[in-house]
mmCIF file of C-alpha atoms and ligand atoms in Angstrom:
data_model
loop_
_atom_site.group_PDB
_atom_site.id
_atom_site.type_symbol
_atom_site.label_atom_id
_atom_site.label_comp_id
_atom_site.label_asym_id
_atom_site.label_seq_id
_atom_site.Cartn_x
_atom_site.Cartn_y
_atom_site.Cartn_z
ATOM 1 C CA MET A 1 102.378 83.064 85.480
ATOM 2 C CA SER A 2 103.677 83.011 89.062
ATOM 3 C CA GLN A 3 102.103 85.149 91.731
ATOM 4 C CA ARG A 4 104.639 87.397 93.437
ATOM 5 C CA ILE A 5 104.650 87.444 97.197
ATOM 6 C CA LEU A 6 106.765 90.143 98.912
ATOM 7 C CA VAL A 7 108.036 89.093 102.299
ATOM 8 C CA LEU A 8 108.795 91.921 104.785
ATOM 9 C CA PRO A 9 110.238 90.292 107.959
ATOM 10 C CA GLY A 10 110.738 93.473 109.945
ATOM 11 C CA ASP A 11 112.246 93.505 113.411
ATOM 12 C CA HIS A 12 112.811 91.248 116.453
ATOM 13 C CA ILE A 13 110.386 88.294 116.389
ATOM 14 C CA GLY A 14 109.190 89.466 112.892
ATOM 15 C CA PRO A 15 111.882 87.507 111.060
ATOM 16 C CA GLU A 16 111.431 84.512 113.316
ATOM 17 C CA VAL A 17 107.714 84.084 112.687
ATOM 18 C CA VAL A 18 107.872 85.066 109.043
ATOM 19 C CA ALA A 19 110.501 82.367 108.417
ATOM 20 C CA GLN A 20 108.080 79.714 109.629
ATOM 21 C CA ALA A 21 105.137 81.174 107.757
ATOM 22 C CA SER A 22 107.198 81.316 104.523
ATOM 23 C CA ARG A 23 108.093 77.639 104.899
ATOM 24 C CA VAL A 24 104.399 76.790 105.309
ATOM 25 C CA LEU A 25 103.431 78.951 102.308
ATOM 26 C CA LYS A 26 106.051 77.187 100.077
ATOM 27 C CA ARG A 27 104.949 73.804 101.234
ATOM 28 C CA VAL A 28 101.219 74.366 100.687
ATOM 29 C CA ALA A 29 101.889 75.968 97.329
ATOM 30 C CA ALA A 30 103.795 72.881 96.231
ATOM 31 C CA ASP A 31 100.993 70.629 97.574
ATOM 32 C CA PHE A 32 98.263 72.532 95.704
ATOM 33 C CA GLY A 33 100.215 73.277 92.535
ATOM 34 C CA LEU A 34 100.227 77.071 93.045
ATOM 35 C CA ALA A 35 102.903 78.929 91.179
ATOM 36 C CA ILE A 36 104.353 81.520 93.596
ATOM 37 C CA GLU A 37 107.604 83.383 93.871
ATOM 38 C CA LEU A 38 108.740 84.811 97.203
ATOM 39 C CA GLU A 39 111.080 87.805 97.410
ATOM 40 C CA GLU A 40 112.254 89.683 100.445
ATOM 41 C CA ALA A 41 112.676 93.436 101.294
ATOM 42 C CA SER A 42 113.255 95.485 104.348
ATOM 43 C CA ILE A 43 110.888 97.606 106.470
ATOM 44 C CA GLY A 44 110.852 99.150 109.931
ATOM 45 C CA GLY A 45 113.963 99.306 112.081
ATOM 46 C CA ALA A 46 115.859 96.931 109.798
ATOM 47 C CA ALA A 47 115.299 99.245 106.870
ATOM 48 C CA LEU A 48 116.168 102.291 108.971
ATOM 49 C CA GLU A 49 119.494 100.783 109.848
ATOM 50 C CA ALA A 50 120.254 99.727 106.269
ATOM 51 C CA THR A 51 118.932 102.785 104.349
ATOM 52 C CA GLY A 52 118.167 105.577 106.803
ATOM 53 C CA VAL A 53 114.346 105.359 106.352
ATOM 54 C CA PRO A 54 111.758 102.880 107.677
ATOM 55 C CA LEU A 55 110.135 102.421 104.170
ATOM 56 C CA PRO A 56 112.692 102.618 101.388
ATOM 57 C CA ASP A 57 111.349 103.483 97.934
ATOM 58 C CA SER A 58 112.641 100.147 96.606
ATOM 59 C CA THR A 59 110.453 98.266 99.147
ATOM 60 C CA LEU A 60 107.432 100.359 98.227
ATOM 61 C CA GLU A 61 108.031 99.789 94.464
ATOM 62 C CA ARG A 62 108.266 96.014 95.064
ATOM 63 C CA ALA A 63 105.158 96.138 97.239
ATOM 64 C CA ARG A 64 103.198 97.822 94.439
ATOM 65 C CA ALA A 65 104.319 95.141 92.008
ATOM 66 C CA ALA A 66 103.426 92.215 94.329
ATOM 67 C CA ASP A 67 100.240 90.201 94.307
ATOM 68 C CA ALA A 68 100.376 89.940 98.106
ATOM 69 C CA ILE A 69 102.587 90.960 101.027
ATOM 70 C CA LEU A 70 103.507 88.961 104.089
ATOM 71 C CA LEU A 71 104.705 91.153 106.942
ATOM 72 C CA GLY A 72 106.196 90.189 110.326
ATOM 73 C CA ALA A 73 106.204 93.059 112.768
ATOM 74 C CA VAL A 74 108.245 96.274 113.167
ATOM 75 C CA GLY A 75 109.715 98.270 116.078
ATOM 76 C CA GLY A 76 111.792 97.947 119.178
ATOM 77 C CA PRO A 77 113.183 99.921 122.100
ATOM 78 C CA GLU A 78 116.432 100.673 120.299
ATOM 79 C CA TRP A 79 114.515 103.091 117.987
ATOM 80 C CA ASP A 80 112.529 104.749 120.718
ATOM 81 C CA ALA A 81 114.696 107.958 120.562
ATOM 82 C CA VAL A 82 114.553 108.244 116.776
ATOM 83 C CA GLU A 83 112.591 111.269 115.454
ATOM 84 C CA ARG A 84 108.862 110.611 114.957
ATOM 85 C CA ASP A 85 108.888 110.475 111.125
ATOM 86 C CA LEU A 86 111.654 107.965 111.042
ATOM 87 C CA ARG A 87 110.259 105.524 113.671
ATOM 88 C CA PRO A 88 109.892 101.966 112.366
ATOM 89 C CA GLU A 89 106.084 102.105 112.882
ATOM 90 C CA ARG A 90 105.845 105.060 110.405
ATOM 91 C CA GLY A 91 107.052 102.652 107.720
ATOM 92 C CA LEU A 92 104.049 100.511 108.400
ATOM 93 C CA LEU A 93 101.539 103.359 108.357
ATOM 94 C CA LYS A 94 103.063 104.680 105.118
ATOM 95 C CA ILE A 95 102.882 101.356 103.288
ATOM 96 C CA ARG A 96 99.263 100.921 104.269
ATOM 97 C CA SER A 97 98.264 104.318 103.036
ATOM 98 C CA GLU A 98 100.461 104.259 99.896
ATOM 99 C CA LEU A 99 98.891 100.953 98.839
ATOM 100 C CA GLY A 100 95.339 102.121 99.651
ATOM 101 C CA LEU A 101 94.716 99.232 102.017
ATOM 102 C CA PHE A 102 91.292 100.468 103.194
ATOM 103 C CA GLY A 103 89.785 97.133 104.391
ATOM 104 C CA ASN A 104 91.125 95.546 107.534
ATOM 105 C CA LEU A 105 89.962 91.988 108.172
ATOM 106 C CA ARG A 106 90.590 90.646 111.683
ATOM 107 C CA PRO A 107 89.239 87.277 112.500
ATOM 108 C CA ALA A 108 88.796 86.269 116.191
ATOM 109 C CA ILE A 109 88.949 82.562 116.259
ATOM 110 C CA LEU A 110 89.155 80.590 119.455
ATOM 111 C CA TYR A 111 90.308 77.075 118.750
ATOM 112 C CA PRO A 112 88.377 74.827 121.200
ATOM 113 C CA GLN A 113 91.749 73.401 122.254
ATOM 114 C CA LEU A 114 92.626 76.848 123.701
ATOM 115 C CA ALA A 115 89.274 77.747 125.381
ATOM 116 C CA ALA A 116 90.895 77.863 128.801
ATOM 117 C CA ALA A 117 93.116 80.758 127.650
ATOM 118 C CA SER A 118 90.120 83.155 127.151
ATOM 119 C CA SER A 119 89.051 85.744 129.705
ATOM 120 C CA LEU A 120 85.484 84.471 129.260
ATOM 121 C CA ARG A 121 83.972 81.154 130.363
ATOM 122 C CA PRO A 122 84.871 78.330 128.046
ATOM 123 C CA GLU A 123 81.236 77.652 127.041
ATOM 124 C CA ALA A 124 80.783 81.304 126.015
ATOM 125 C CA VAL A 125 83.789 81.275 123.669
ATOM 126 C CA SER A 126 84.674 77.718 122.716
ATOM 127 C CA GLY A 127 84.561 77.481 118.941
ATOM 128 C CA LEU A 128 84.243 81.280 118.556
ATOM 129 C CA ASP A 129 84.797 82.279 114.899
ATOM 130 C CA ILE A 130 83.994 85.918 114.077
ATOM 131 C CA LEU A 131 85.387 88.279 111.499
ATOM 132 C CA ILE A 132 85.635 92.009 112.117
ATOM 133 C CA VAL A 133 85.860 94.134 108.949
ATOM 134 C CA ARG A 134 87.219 97.590 109.842
ATOM 135 C CA GLU A 135 87.506 100.598 107.541
ATOM 136 C CA LEU A 136 91.124 101.536 107.791
ATOM 137 C CA THR A 137 91.828 104.720 105.834
ATOM 138 C CA GLY A 138 88.965 107.144 106.617
ATOM 139 C CA GLY A 139 86.682 108.271 109.426
ATOM 140 C CA ILE A 140 87.605 110.319 112.399
ATOM 141 C CA TYR A 141 91.310 109.204 112.433
ATOM 142 C CA PHE A 142 91.854 111.014 109.127
ATOM 143 C CA GLY A 143 89.082 113.683 108.963
ATOM 144 C CA GLU A 144 89.979 117.371 108.529
ATOM 145 C CA PRO A 145 89.927 119.879 110.157
ATOM 146 C CA ARG A 146 91.621 118.568 113.292
ATOM 147 C CA GLY A 147 93.787 120.059 115.975
ATOM 148 C CA ILE A 148 93.942 121.914 119.286
ATOM 149 C CA ARG A 149 93.043 125.567 119.183
ATOM 150 C CA THR A 150 92.815 128.405 121.763
ATOM 151 C CA LEU A 151 89.395 130.032 122.074
ATOM 152 C CA GLU A 152 88.816 133.770 122.707
ATOM 153 C CA SER A 153 88.259 132.957 126.310
ATOM 154 C CA GLY A 154 91.783 131.615 126.447
ATOM 155 C CA GLU A 155 90.583 128.041 127.025
ATOM 156 C CA ARG A 156 91.987 125.427 124.709
ATOM 157 C CA GLU A 157 89.793 123.129 122.706
ATOM 158 C CA GLY A 158 90.576 119.820 120.910
ATOM 159 C CA TYR A 159 88.628 118.924 117.788
ATOM 160 C CA ASN A 160 88.427 116.250 115.132
ATOM 161 C CA THR A 161 86.137 115.665 112.193
ATOM 162 C CA TYR A 162 84.173 112.454 111.679
ATOM 163 C CA VAL A 163 83.511 112.124 107.994
ATOM 164 C CA TYR A 164 82.748 109.277 105.541
ATOM 165 C CA ARG A 165 81.884 109.633 101.834
ATOM 166 C CA GLU A 166 79.243 107.347 100.412
ATOM 167 C CA SER A 167 81.866 105.726 98.207
ATOM 168 C CA GLU A 168 84.055 104.907 101.181
ATOM 169 C CA ILE A 169 81.152 103.348 102.986
ATOM 170 C CA GLU A 170 80.136 101.429 99.879
ATOM 171 C CA ARG A 171 83.563 99.875 99.234
ATOM 172 C CA ILE A 172 83.997 98.663 102.844
ATOM 173 C CA GLY A 173 80.405 97.477 102.835
ATOM 174 C CA ARG A 174 80.967 95.448 99.634
ATOM 175 C CA LEU A 175 84.115 93.889 101.102
ATOM 176 C CA ALA A 176 82.082 92.913 104.242
ATOM 177 C CA PHE A 177 79.205 91.460 102.235
ATOM 178 C CA GLU A 178 81.618 89.550 100.044
ATOM 179 C CA SER A 179 83.447 88.264 103.199
ATOM 180 C CA ALA A 180 80.111 87.159 104.714
ATOM 181 C CA ARG A 181 79.405 85.178 101.532
ATOM 182 C CA LYS A 182 82.609 83.240 102.140
ATOM 183 C CA ARG A 183 81.392 82.396 105.682
ATOM 184 C CA ASN A 184 78.009 82.004 107.359
ATOM 185 C CA ARG A 185 76.289 84.802 105.370
ATOM 186 C CA ARG A 186 75.359 86.979 108.374
ATOM 187 C CA LEU A 187 76.594 90.553 108.553
ATOM 188 C CA CYS A 188 76.135 92.921 111.471
ATOM 189 C CA SER A 189 76.837 96.625 110.652
ATOM 190 C CA VAL A 190 77.858 98.578 113.768
ATOM 191 C CA ASP A 191 77.147 102.267 114.022
ATOM 192 C CA LYS A 192 75.909 105.020 116.326
ATOM 193 C CA SER A 193 73.087 106.253 114.072
ATOM 194 C CA ASN A 194 71.002 107.408 117.037
ATOM 195 C CA VAL A 195 73.586 110.173 117.628
ATOM 196 C CA LEU A 196 75.999 110.594 114.642
ATOM 197 C CA GLU A 197 74.807 111.695 111.233
ATOM 198 C CA VAL A 198 77.876 110.069 109.598
ATOM 199 C CA THR A 199 76.594 106.773 110.697
ATOM 200 C CA VAL A 200 72.940 107.515 109.637
ATOM 201 C CA LEU A 201 74.491 107.651 106.130
ATOM 202 C CA TRP A 202 76.526 104.552 106.919
ATOM 203 C CA ARG A 203 73.395 102.611 107.797
ATOM 204 C CA GLU A 204 71.589 103.920 104.698
ATOM 205 C CA VAL A 205 74.391 102.739 102.398
ATOM 206 C CA MET A 206 74.554 99.331 104.068
ATOM 207 C CA GLU A 207 70.776 98.918 103.568
ATOM 208 C CA ARG A 208 71.116 99.886 99.894
ATOM 209 C CA LEU A 209 73.886 97.386 99.357
ATOM 210 C CA ALA A 210 71.936 94.581 100.978
ATOM 211 C CA ALA A 211 69.748 94.443 97.886
ATOM 212 C CA ASP A 212 72.791 93.303 95.896
ATOM 213 C CA TYR A 213 73.404 90.505 98.417
ATOM 214 C CA PRO A 214 70.034 88.846 99.070
ATOM 215 C CA ASP A 215 71.846 85.725 100.290
ATOM 216 C CA VAL A 216 73.454 87.654 103.172
ATOM 217 C CA GLU A 217 71.341 88.523 106.272
ATOM 218 C CA LEU A 218 72.084 92.134 107.329
ATOM 219 C CA SER A 219 71.469 93.414 110.799
ATOM 220 C CA HIS A 220 72.474 96.662 112.598
ATOM 221 C CA MET A 221 73.698 97.313 116.108
ATOM 222 C CA TYR A 222 74.699 100.462 118.006
ATOM 223 C CA VAL A 223 78.395 100.358 118.990
ATOM 224 C CA ASP A 224 77.745 100.492 122.728
ATOM 225 C CA ASN A 225 75.506 97.477 122.527
ATOM 226 C CA ALA A 226 77.988 95.693 120.174
ATOM 227 C CA ALA A 227 80.696 96.160 122.782
ATOM 228 C CA MET A 228 78.431 94.658 125.431
ATOM 229 C CA GLN A 229 77.326 91.768 123.164
ATOM 230 C CA LEU A 230 80.920 90.956 122.254
ATOM 231 C CA VAL A 231 81.811 90.190 125.834
ATOM 232 C CA ARG A 232 78.407 88.716 126.746
ATOM 233 C CA ALA A 233 77.628 86.330 123.905
ATOM 234 C CA PRO A 234 80.236 86.744 121.164
ATOM 235 C CA LYS A 235 79.164 83.627 119.191
ATOM 236 C CA GLN A 236 76.054 85.419 117.974
ATOM 237 C CA PHE A 237 78.237 87.245 115.415
ATOM 238 C CA ASP A 238 79.512 86.017 112.086
ATOM 239 C CA VAL A 239 80.874 89.126 110.255
ATOM 240 C CA VAL A 240 80.877 92.580 111.841
ATOM 241 C CA VAL A 241 81.510 95.702 109.681
ATOM 242 C CA THR A 242 82.282 99.091 111.090
ATOM 243 C CA GLY A 243 84.224 102.283 110.747
ATOM 244 C CA ASN A 244 87.846 103.000 111.634
ATOM 245 C CA MET A 245 87.558 104.081 115.276
ATOM 246 C CA PHE A 246 84.758 101.665 116.396
ATOM 247 C CA GLY A 247 86.611 98.860 114.573
ATOM 248 C CA ASP A 248 89.875 99.704 116.299
ATOM 249 C CA ILE A 249 88.245 99.295 119.702
ATOM 250 C CA LEU A 250 85.941 96.323 118.936
ATOM 251 C CA SER A 251 88.623 94.293 117.206
ATOM 252 C CA ASP A 252 90.982 94.591 120.195
ATOM 253 C CA ALA A 253 88.230 93.509 122.517
ATOM 254 C CA ALA A 254 87.384 90.569 120.296
ATOM 255 C CA ALA A 255 91.102 89.655 120.141
ATOM 256 C CA MET A 256 91.215 89.254 123.892
ATOM 257 C CA LEU A 257 88.349 86.836 123.777
ATOM 258 C CA THR A 258 90.696 84.401 122.158
ATOM 259 C CA GLY A 259 93.263 84.568 124.949
ATOM 260 C CA SER A 260 96.491 84.947 123.025
ATOM 261 C CA ILE A 261 97.736 87.605 120.686
ATOM 262 C CA GLY A 262 100.132 84.998 119.277
ATOM 263 C CA MET A 263 97.162 83.301 117.448
ATOM 264 C CA LEU A 264 95.603 86.220 115.628
ATOM 265 C CA PRO A 265 96.090 86.890 111.939
ATOM 266 C CA SER A 266 94.970 89.921 109.944
ATOM 267 C CA ALA A 267 94.588 91.131 106.319
ATOM 268 C CA SER A 268 94.455 94.609 104.916
ATOM 269 C CA LEU A 269 93.071 94.745 101.366
ATOM 270 C CA ASP A 270 92.881 97.300 98.570
ATOM 271 C CA VAL A 271 90.021 97.565 96.054
ATOM 272 C CA ASN A 272 91.432 94.728 93.931
ATOM 273 C CA SER A 273 91.827 92.377 96.931
ATOM 274 C CA ARG A 274 95.582 92.723 96.799
ATOM 275 C CA GLY A 275 96.590 92.660 100.368
ATOM 276 C CA MET A 276 99.066 92.800 103.122
ATOM 277 C CA TYR A 277 98.906 89.956 105.633
ATOM 278 C CA GLU A 278 100.332 90.208 109.090
ATOM 279 C CA PRO A 279 99.922 88.906 112.641
ATOM 280 C CA CYS A 280 98.064 91.250 115.006
ATOM 281 C CA HIS A 281 100.994 91.290 117.462
ATOM 282 C CA GLY A 282 104.034 93.513 117.540
ATOM 283 C CA SER A 283 107.712 92.679 117.352
ATOM 284 C CA ALA A 284 107.855 91.383 120.999
ATOM 285 C CA PRO A 285 111.477 92.487 121.765
ATOM 286 C CA ASP A 286 111.118 90.892 125.232
ATOM 287 C CA ILE A 287 111.196 87.283 123.703
ATOM 288 C CA SER A 288 113.123 87.817 120.470
ATOM 289 C CA GLY A 289 116.093 85.640 119.687
ATOM 290 C CA GLN A 290 114.890 82.993 122.125
ATOM 291 C CA ASP A 291 112.990 80.643 119.778
ATOM 292 C CA ALA A 292 109.998 81.438 121.977
ATOM 293 C CA ALA A 293 107.622 83.347 119.671
ATOM 294 C CA ASN A 294 104.389 81.799 118.515
ATOM 295 C CA PRO A 295 104.472 81.667 114.695
ATOM 296 C CA LEU A 296 100.788 80.606 114.341
ATOM 297 C CA ALA A 297 99.364 84.085 113.922
ATOM 298 C CA THR A 298 101.666 84.586 110.924
ATOM 299 C CA ILE A 299 100.932 81.107 109.597
ATOM 300 C CA LEU A 300 97.249 81.787 109.849
ATOM 301 C CA SER A 301 97.875 85.108 108.060
ATOM 302 C CA VAL A 302 99.274 82.941 105.143
ATOM 303 C CA ALA A 303 95.941 81.094 105.199
ATOM 304 C CA MET A 304 94.123 84.480 104.753
ATOM 305 C CA MET A 305 96.462 85.377 101.940
ATOM 306 C CA LEU A 306 95.623 82.115 100.158
ATOM 307 C CA ARG A 307 91.885 82.745 100.623
ATOM 308 C CA TYR A 308 91.621 86.488 99.862
ATOM 309 C CA SER A 309 94.495 87.332 97.436
ATOM 310 C CA LEU A 310 95.585 84.077 95.838
ATOM 311 C CA ALA A 311 92.125 82.603 95.243
ATOM 312 C CA ALA A 312 93.201 79.257 96.778
ATOM 313 C CA PRO A 313 90.537 78.523 99.437
ATOM 314 C CA ALA A 314 91.345 74.828 99.564
ATOM 315 C CA ALA A 315 94.965 75.581 100.381
ATOM 316 C CA ALA A 316 93.753 78.035 103.051
ATOM 317 C CA ASP A 317 91.584 75.389 104.617
ATOM 318 C CA ALA A 318 94.509 72.986 104.586
ATOM 319 C CA VAL A 319 96.716 75.449 106.564
ATOM 320 C CA GLU A 320 93.977 76.093 109.122
ATOM 321 C CA ALA A 321 93.310 72.347 109.480
ATOM 322 C CA ALA A 322 97.074 71.769 110.015
ATOM 323 C CA VAL A 323 97.202 74.372 112.751
ATOM 324 C CA SER A 324 94.181 72.794 114.434
ATOM 325 C CA ARG A 325 95.811 69.328 114.235
ATOM 326 C CA VAL A 326 98.970 70.649 115.861
ATOM 327 C CA LEU A 327 96.931 72.050 118.712
ATOM 328 C CA ASP A 328 95.103 68.740 118.995
ATOM 329 C CA ARG A 329 98.454 67.124 119.487
ATOM 330 C CA GLY A 330 99.022 69.403 122.539
ATOM 331 C CA LEU A 331 101.930 71.224 121.061
ATOM 332 C CA ARG A 332 102.173 74.787 122.361
ATOM 333 C CA THR A 333 104.634 77.715 122.325
ATOM 334 C CA PRO A 334 105.150 79.269 125.767
ATOM 335 C CA ASP A 335 102.426 81.964 125.410
ATOM 336 C CA ILE A 336 99.632 79.345 125.072
ATOM 337 C CA CYS A 337 101.174 76.499 127.109
ATOM 338 C CA THR A 338 99.570 75.006 130.181
ATOM 339 C CA PRO A 339 101.128 72.332 132.393
ATOM 340 C CA GLN A 340 99.238 69.574 130.489
ATOM 341 C CA ASP A 341 100.791 70.608 127.119
ATOM 342 C CA GLN A 342 103.994 69.923 125.417
ATOM 343 C CA GLN A 343 106.030 73.146 125.095
ATOM 344 C CA VAL A 344 107.832 73.731 121.804
ATOM 345 C CA GLY A 345 109.786 76.595 120.217
ATOM 346 C CA THR A 346 109.096 78.714 117.145
ATOM 347 C CA VAL A 347 110.964 76.466 114.746
ATOM 348 C CA ALA A 348 109.515 73.204 116.133
ATOM 349 C CA MET A 349 106.022 74.749 115.824
ATOM 350 C CA GLY A 350 106.702 75.450 112.156
ATOM 351 C CA ASP A 351 107.996 71.926 111.741
ATOM 352 C CA ALA A 352 104.861 70.554 113.338
ATOM 353 C CA VAL A 353 102.510 72.581 111.022
ATOM 354 C CA ILE A 354 104.412 71.306 108.029
ATOM 355 C CA ALA A 355 104.263 67.769 109.281
ATOM 356 C CA ALA A 356 100.496 68.175 109.835
ATOM 357 C CA LEU A 357 100.054 69.428 106.214
ATOM 358 C CA GLU A 358 101.883 66.333 105.037
ATOM 359 C CA ALA A 359 99.659 64.090 107.229
ATOM 360 C CA ASN A 360 96.491 65.759 105.810
ATOM 361 C CA THR A 361 97.757 65.250 102.239
ATOM 362 C CA LEU A 362 98.534 61.550 103.013
ATOM 363 C CA GLU A 363 95.076 61.037 104.541
ATOM 364 C CA GLU A 364 93.377 62.623 101.549
ATOM 365 C CA SER A 365 95.276 60.458 99.075
ATOM 366 C CA ALA A 366 94.677 57.236 101.080
HETATM 367 P P1 NAD B 1 103.802 93.117 121.329
HETATM 368 O O1 NAD B 1 102.609 92.631 120.593
HETATM 369 O O2 NAD B 1 105.090 93.107 120.514
HETATM 370 O O3 NAD B 1 103.979 92.330 122.674
HETATM 371 C C1 NAD B 1 103.006 92.322 123.724
HETATM 372 C C2 NAD B 1 103.185 91.072 124.558
HETATM 373 O O4 NAD B 1 102.798 89.909 123.810
HETATM 374 C C3 NAD B 1 104.684 90.797 124.919
HETATM 375 O O5 NAD B 1 104.808 90.281 126.172
HETATM 376 C C4 NAD B 1 105.154 89.767 123.898
HETATM 377 O O6 NAD B 1 106.175 88.892 124.309
HETATM 378 C C5 NAD B 1 103.836 88.987 123.622
HETATM 379 N N1 NAD B 1 103.792 88.505 122.256
HETATM 380 C C6 NAD B 1 103.554 89.235 121.147
HETATM 381 N N2 NAD B 1 103.600 88.446 120.073
HETATM 382 C C7 NAD B 1 103.819 87.202 120.532
HETATM 383 C C8 NAD B 1 104.051 85.948 119.861
HETATM 384 N N3 NAD B 1 103.977 85.783 118.491
HETATM 385 N N4 NAD B 1 104.319 84.844 120.577
HETATM 386 C C9 NAD B 1 104.357 84.988 121.953
HETATM 387 N N5 NAD B 1 104.249 86.093 122.658
HETATM 388 C C10 NAD B 1 103.968 87.210 121.896
HETATM 389 O O7 NAD B 1 103.440 94.630 121.761
HETATM 390 P P2 NAD B 1 104.379 95.684 122.499
HETATM 391 O O8 NAD B 1 105.230 95.069 123.462
HETATM 392 O O9 NAD B 1 103.440 96.769 122.861
HETATM 393 O O10 NAD B 1 105.262 96.292 121.292
HETATM 394 C C11 NAD B 1 106.622 95.924 120.989
HETATM 395 C C12 NAD B 1 107.084 96.609 119.699
HETATM 396 O O11 NAD B 1 106.207 96.222 118.612
HETATM 397 C C13 NAD B 1 106.895 98.160 119.758
HETATM 398 O O12 NAD B 1 108.030 98.727 119.188
HETATM 399 C C14 NAD B 1 105.622 98.448 119.051
HETATM 400 O O13 NAD B 1 105.656 99.745 118.493
HETATM 401 C C15 NAD B 1 105.706 97.379 118.030
HETATM 402 N N6 NAD B 1 104.379 97.004 117.420
HETATM 403 C C16 NAD B 1 104.411 96.688 116.115
HETATM 404 C C17 NAD B 1 103.222 96.287 115.481
HETATM 405 C C18 NAD B 1 103.251 95.886 114.070
HETATM 406 O O14 NAD B 1 104.315 95.712 113.500
HETATM 407 N N7 NAD B 1 102.120 95.597 113.461
HETATM 408 C C19 NAD B 1 102.032 96.139 116.270
HETATM 409 C C20 NAD B 1 102.101 96.413 117.583
HETATM 410 C C21 NAD B 1 103.285 96.853 118.198
#
């Protein structure tokens, strides 16, 4: 039976990068004999224009029925004045919560070819390959009670609640241990257990889970030290697991180590490893319609989809190898281009990745 992939192009550069990633997905599926069917639906500003809401019920229904979702990006200045609940970004938040996508996987990979683009010295980051596993649907961003209240003294006070249930910690922990198994089998759990009881429990649960994964080496780090280590010696990490707020901050810091937002894929998974795959960047209205967007983050999101939802790790490796080969050839979209490189547009970059997939296949069959 075919696996159903729902494609949600979104707004501005979303459709441009998704078009290239869809071509790559179809090509690699044909090469590896994977039966897939792609269908398209609207989300974000495009959906708002067409239906009056940023996440139509028909899109949500098709998302529930799909084996995996490929998303571009949503939003743009033309919807800035729209009321809050109808903003394109609300469509994205809603689909994540409706589908129970609790586990956010954000790799920060620095291809050696792009080491000069990082804010750190090339030797500190060249070959960097870490994975941040962030809990996405709990923690202080969702905890109740929350709000701003006026005290008897008349002074106002803001408050939030940091809360995690054992079951929530366990499911993100298992996802992280399983992810570490697919990599170098080292997992660092980041908490603040010297101050916050929630993370005392977090650490306890991680320790308990470790017994089920004796092949994975578990370590712990306080979040302040983790932030420091990420910018001091990031290559010491393999997989990092942490809660929603710490993960939000650490994954953005890790992203900048790699120099360009146009290179960073992500996955958000549910308990059955069904997932939504998307680049970390937004809809980049400043460059849309100019054939200037870097499609590699979305193409690398396809590689993650193949690995995590479609159980096709060899096809995932092939896509990543093709991207590396294209970079070896010196082809660069404007965001990662230096004077020594050959500048290409979005479509030509897609063409080059497909050509590199073909070259890999030819080499293997030779
Ligand atoms: P952005 O990520 O869209 O752009 C930031 C900068 O990075 C811009 O200069 C842009 O040109 C550049 N950039 C981004 N992706 C690129 C790519 N693939 N290739 C080359 N350059 C790229 O962030 P922003 O400008 O803060 O937001 C623009 C819109 O996107 C807003 O409406 C925002 O709400 C939305 N947004 C959506 C998502 C999402 O859909 N997941 C995420 C972030 C922002």
